Amino acid sequence: MSSVATRKPLTVQLALSAFMIIWLIAAAFPFFWTLWGSFKVELDFFSIADWTNAIFGRNTEATFGSPFTGAGYEGAWVQEEFWRNVFNTFIVCLFVVCTSLTIGTLGGYALSRSGFKYVFWLLIIALIFRAMPQITLVSGYLPVFFHWNIWGYLPTAIIVLVAINQPFTLWMLHSFFESIPKELDESAKVDGCTQFQAFRYVIIPVMWPGVITTGLFSFLLAYNDFAVTALVLQESNRTMIPAIAAFLGTTQTEGNVMFAVAAVVSATAPLFVLVMFFQRQIVSGLTAGAVKG
Amino acid sequence: MKHSTFFWFFAPTGLAMLIFIAAPIASVLVQSVFTPHEPVIIEAENCGPFGCTTETTIDQDATQALRDAEPLGRFRGFDIYFDRGHLAVAEVAEAWRTSDSLGAFFGELGDLPFYRAMAFTLTYTFVCTPALIALGFVIAISVNALHRSLRGLAIFFSLLPMIVTPLVGSLILFWMIDSRGVLGTFIQYLADDPDLSIKASTPLMWIALIIYGIWSSAPFAFVVFYAGLQTVPQDTIESAKIDGASRWEQIRYIIIPHLMPLVTFVALIQLMDNFKVFEPILGFTAQAHAQSLSWIIFNDLSGETRQLSAAAATSVMTIVCVAILLSPVLIRTWRDFRGRAR
């Protein structure tokens, strides 16, 4: 790696390192600051008098006798019943990922194994669908959902998210299946398998790396969604993100900003863990579309 | 693969997209030219010894009959597009006639919700996109210069702003730059103005939103460029060095041309994504200072009175704008595919 030819002069090395440190602080500091602050009282989190209060928690100590308090979490999870929203998010994510992978795998596999011209047009249509802002789709759903009386139920939100997910899933799985040699399933067909049997016994055992990467992105879409869940679900079965948005309206007036802070930290934690374990898959998924093109 | 086999494999996903993506687009188009029927009102005059009073009541049966007869509502043509909440044709013409300078004309335009939202959306899109590409490029170069053992950690932290939910990420930043937050206090200290508040100033709010946009999307550019840097041909770099190219010349004449296709890719994707900007406006509670097209749709759809027709008209206009931004991507994919087929 560091042969004499590629070694960098010291000043360049220093400048790059300095920039790296600044960027890493900009990227990560807000999360740690909010995590730290979520265990304080509001007067410390928003410290007007002295900003070091936010670090040492003097007001928190005066109120609770210790510089850390779980009052924000207790308020959010117990008093405001945030656990219900967490549970709803879990249900939505689970079903969205499973359904969208099931139908997306079948579709992506078919697209990669069919040499006809319409494959290209289907992919182009999927690309157009992928670009449609979700909020505009929602404004198309609402009157129909009201009319059929299916507005406000979790299954409705799940189906909508699965459908919105499909274009992206198809593109990713299509390019992944392209990389699996066609000879594999063709030889199975020569041995007398139907197309589905070839898929079932030959392709399914080797497809997991691509499916897991795609599943991660489906999960992120469902987890991070605000436009669909905020407008399609009702107050009683909200998922986390619309619930946090609703917290802002109600708690800011009651002086319970810390509930929202605790909820925000709770919603960020799973994503932290996810990136930690699946960093390589996320990076490869993000670059899959780009490096090829 | 036979057509029939293909059909059965593709049917579930195709059906899902047809019902929940294609149909809503059609539904939005239809909704935007119809408005719901006004309730039929009966006026009854009650005359008594102390004079007459007119009483208005809603004729439920007649209203229902009207709604059953034309379930889509009244046909309005392009009226909704031209009303004050959207293109505001009459108001624009009026402003054009009365204002004596271009500045005054644009000032008048700024009072119309659609144009105000358009101004912010376009500014946001066209400032964020180049900035995040530049930032992503520098991050990629710096991470690439790091020692191998540190890269994983650097990538982990760099990914966070992008992975985190947009609403959550914008809230986290907003709490820090709030006038009571740590960065807000620091800015007040720097500007030597204890009353400085981002919430109170439109330009500052725009800057804050744009900074959030760069912060949250730069990681995407970074990851793509970083992957591209791994494929830069090392012998070209070494021979350039032997020919006496400085570091800057290597970047300018080898690395940037090598990454150029990726830059186009990131730019096209980000232009479309930034055009949809919406969550940060809620997270920053910036509604008073900055609106975007998506925010207008959300605002029309939520709340007690759901203004479906108004939202539909804005949606159609958003779709048209996205289609314009999308066209270069389509042309590129088309060329790509033709190139591969040949």
XYZ file of C-alpha atoms in Angstrom, chain A residues 59-258:
200
model
C -30.166 21.075 37.626
C -30.740 17.362 37.261
C -28.753 16.796 40.430
C -30.757 19.457 42.223
C -34.025 17.806 41.191
C -33.256 14.105 41.372
C -30.148 13.920 43.542
C -28.021 12.450 40.798
C -26.702 13.906 37.552
C -28.576 11.272 35.540
C -32.276 10.600 35.421
C -34.490 8.283 33.443
C -37.462 10.618 33.877
C -37.652 11.423 30.161
C -37.698 7.741 29.245
C -40.226 6.951 31.920
C -42.446 9.769 30.686
C -42.219 8.705 27.085
C -42.433 4.930 27.476
C -44.820 4.642 30.415
C -46.821 7.864 30.594
C -47.160 8.494 26.872
C -47.152 4.765 26.094
C -44.423 4.990 23.499
C -43.982 1.211 23.758
C -47.196 0.823 21.776
C -45.644 2.793 18.917
C -42.464 0.754 19.151
C -44.526 -2.404 18.959
C -46.424 -1.088 15.912
C -43.166 -0.195 14.201
C -41.894 -3.701 14.904
C -45.016 -5.272 13.361
C -44.905 -2.971 10.332
C -41.191 -3.557 9.692
C -41.436 -7.313 10.129
C -44.290 -7.728 7.673
C -43.003 -5.180 5.189
C -39.584 -6.843 5.005
C -40.972 -10.391 4.723
C -43.657 -9.608 2.160
C -41.591 -7.312 0.035
C -38.692 -9.772 -0.075
C -40.975 -12.675 -0.974
C -42.672 -11.038 -3.926
C -39.589 -9.002 -4.829
C -37.370 -12.091 -5.032
C -39.801 -13.817 -7.384
C -40.084 -10.706 -9.557
C -36.378 -9.900 -9.554
C -35.516 -13.491 -10.413
C -37.975 -13.506 -13.307
C -36.577 -10.201 -14.609
C -33.030 -11.524 -14.561
C -33.866 -14.812 -16.295
C -36.133 -13.525 -19.045
C -34.396 -12.215 -22.136
C -37.424 -10.510 -23.650
C -37.616 -6.847 -24.475
C -40.368 -6.057 -21.961
C -37.921 -6.669 -19.109
C -36.190 -3.423 -19.972
C -39.456 -1.510 -20.044
C -40.567 -3.002 -16.733
C -37.282 -1.893 -15.168
C -37.670 1.603 -16.616
C -41.217 1.811 -15.255
C -39.930 0.653 -11.877
C -37.325 3.429 -12.004
C -40.021 6.011 -12.704
C -42.131 4.642 -9.847
C -39.113 4.771 -7.546
C -38.743 8.490 -8.233
C -42.345 9.398 -7.374
C -42.481 11.324 -4.095
C -44.331 9.182 -1.564
C -46.417 12.044 -0.314
C -47.985 12.484 -3.762
C -48.929 8.809 -3.779
C -50.519 9.218 -0.358
C -52.698 12.010 -1.659
C -53.899 9.513 -4.268
C -54.687 6.857 -1.664
C -56.653 8.831 0.880
C -60.032 9.306 -0.867
C -60.095 5.654 -1.908
C -59.113 4.448 1.543
C -61.816 6.601 3.129
C -64.345 5.310 0.642
C -63.546 1.650 1.303
C -63.157 2.248 5.027
C -59.664 0.764 5.193
C -58.008 3.947 6.419
C -56.229 3.755 9.745
C -55.305 0.077 9.932
C -51.825 -1.405 10.187
C -52.311 -3.879 7.302
C -53.160 -0.974 4.995
C -49.932 0.798 5.881
C -48.007 -2.450 5.466
C -49.362 -3.146 1.983
C -48.712 0.428 0.897
C -45.132 0.326 2.180
C -44.539 -3.031 0.500
C -45.727 -1.629 -2.822
C -43.680 1.574 -2.482
C -40.688 -0.641 -1.693
C -41.033 -2.836 -4.754
C -39.276 -0.737 -7.442
C -36.101 -0.453 -5.396
C -36.229 -4.118 -4.315
C -36.700 -5.214 -7.928
C -33.720 -3.200 -9.152
C -31.425 -4.494 -6.445
C -32.468 -8.116 -6.695
C -32.463 -7.980 -10.485
C -28.815 -6.949 -10.560
C -28.001 -9.464 -7.830
C -29.597 -12.387 -9.690
C -27.796 -11.289 -12.857
C -24.559 -12.061 -11.019
C -25.675 -15.645 -10.303
C -24.705 -17.708 -13.389
C -27.680 -18.722 -15.520
C -26.120 -22.170 -16.065
C -27.052 -23.128 -12.492
C -30.795 -23.160 -12.979
C -30.572 -24.119 -16.635
C -28.795 -27.344 -15.776
C -31.466 -28.043 -13.173
C -34.104 -27.542 -15.859
C -32.251 -29.932 -18.159
C -32.464 -32.482 -15.364
C -36.232 -32.120 -15.433
C -37.016 -29.399 -12.918
C -39.699 -26.856 -13.658
C -38.663 -23.189 -13.486
C -40.096 -22.917 -9.999
C -38.352 -26.057 -8.799
C -35.081 -24.746 -10.227
C -35.674 -21.537 -8.291
C -36.637 -23.401 -5.134
C -33.808 -25.940 -5.001
C -30.941 -24.207 -6.829
C -31.326 -20.455 -6.487
C -32.829 -20.070 -3.015
C -29.842 -21.719 -1.264
C -27.380 -19.283 -2.839
C -29.387 -16.056 -2.833
C -29.152 -15.061 0.846
C -26.339 -12.458 0.663
C -28.272 -10.392 -1.886
C -31.576 -10.898 -0.129
C -30.167 -9.796 3.230
C -28.749 -6.603 1.729
C -32.050 -5.828 0.027
C -33.928 -6.677 3.206
C -31.858 -4.148 5.136
C -32.947 -1.394 2.806
C -36.579 -2.504 2.955
C -36.322 -2.374 6.714
C -34.813 1.117 6.631
C -37.579 2.341 4.334
C -40.322 0.980 6.564
C -38.616 2.133 9.760
C -37.836 5.636 8.532
C -41.097 6.273 6.775
C -43.039 9.295 7.878
C -45.207 10.394 4.934
C -47.213 7.172 4.658
C -47.535 6.183 8.303
C -48.380 9.708 9.454
C -51.264 10.065 7.026
C -52.574 6.504 6.728
C -52.558 5.434 10.399
C -54.760 6.824 13.121
C -53.698 8.002 16.518
C -54.296 4.681 18.253
C -51.958 2.626 16.075
C -49.230 5.031 15.126
C -45.696 3.881 14.511
C -42.700 5.520 16.174
C -41.848 8.325 13.775
C -45.332 9.883 13.493
C -45.644 9.449 17.257
C -42.478 11.503 17.746
C -43.886 14.161 15.412
C -47.067 14.175 17.489
C -45.042 14.459 20.729
C -43.638 17.717 19.430
C -47.064 19.248 19.148
C -48.361 18.126 22.539
C -45.309 18.047 24.772
C -43.728 21.311 23.780
C -46.704 23.117 25.228
C -46.687 21.029 28.412
C -42.963 21.489 28.907
C -42.183 17.832 28.378
C -39.609 18.191 25.637
C -37.549 15.539 27.378
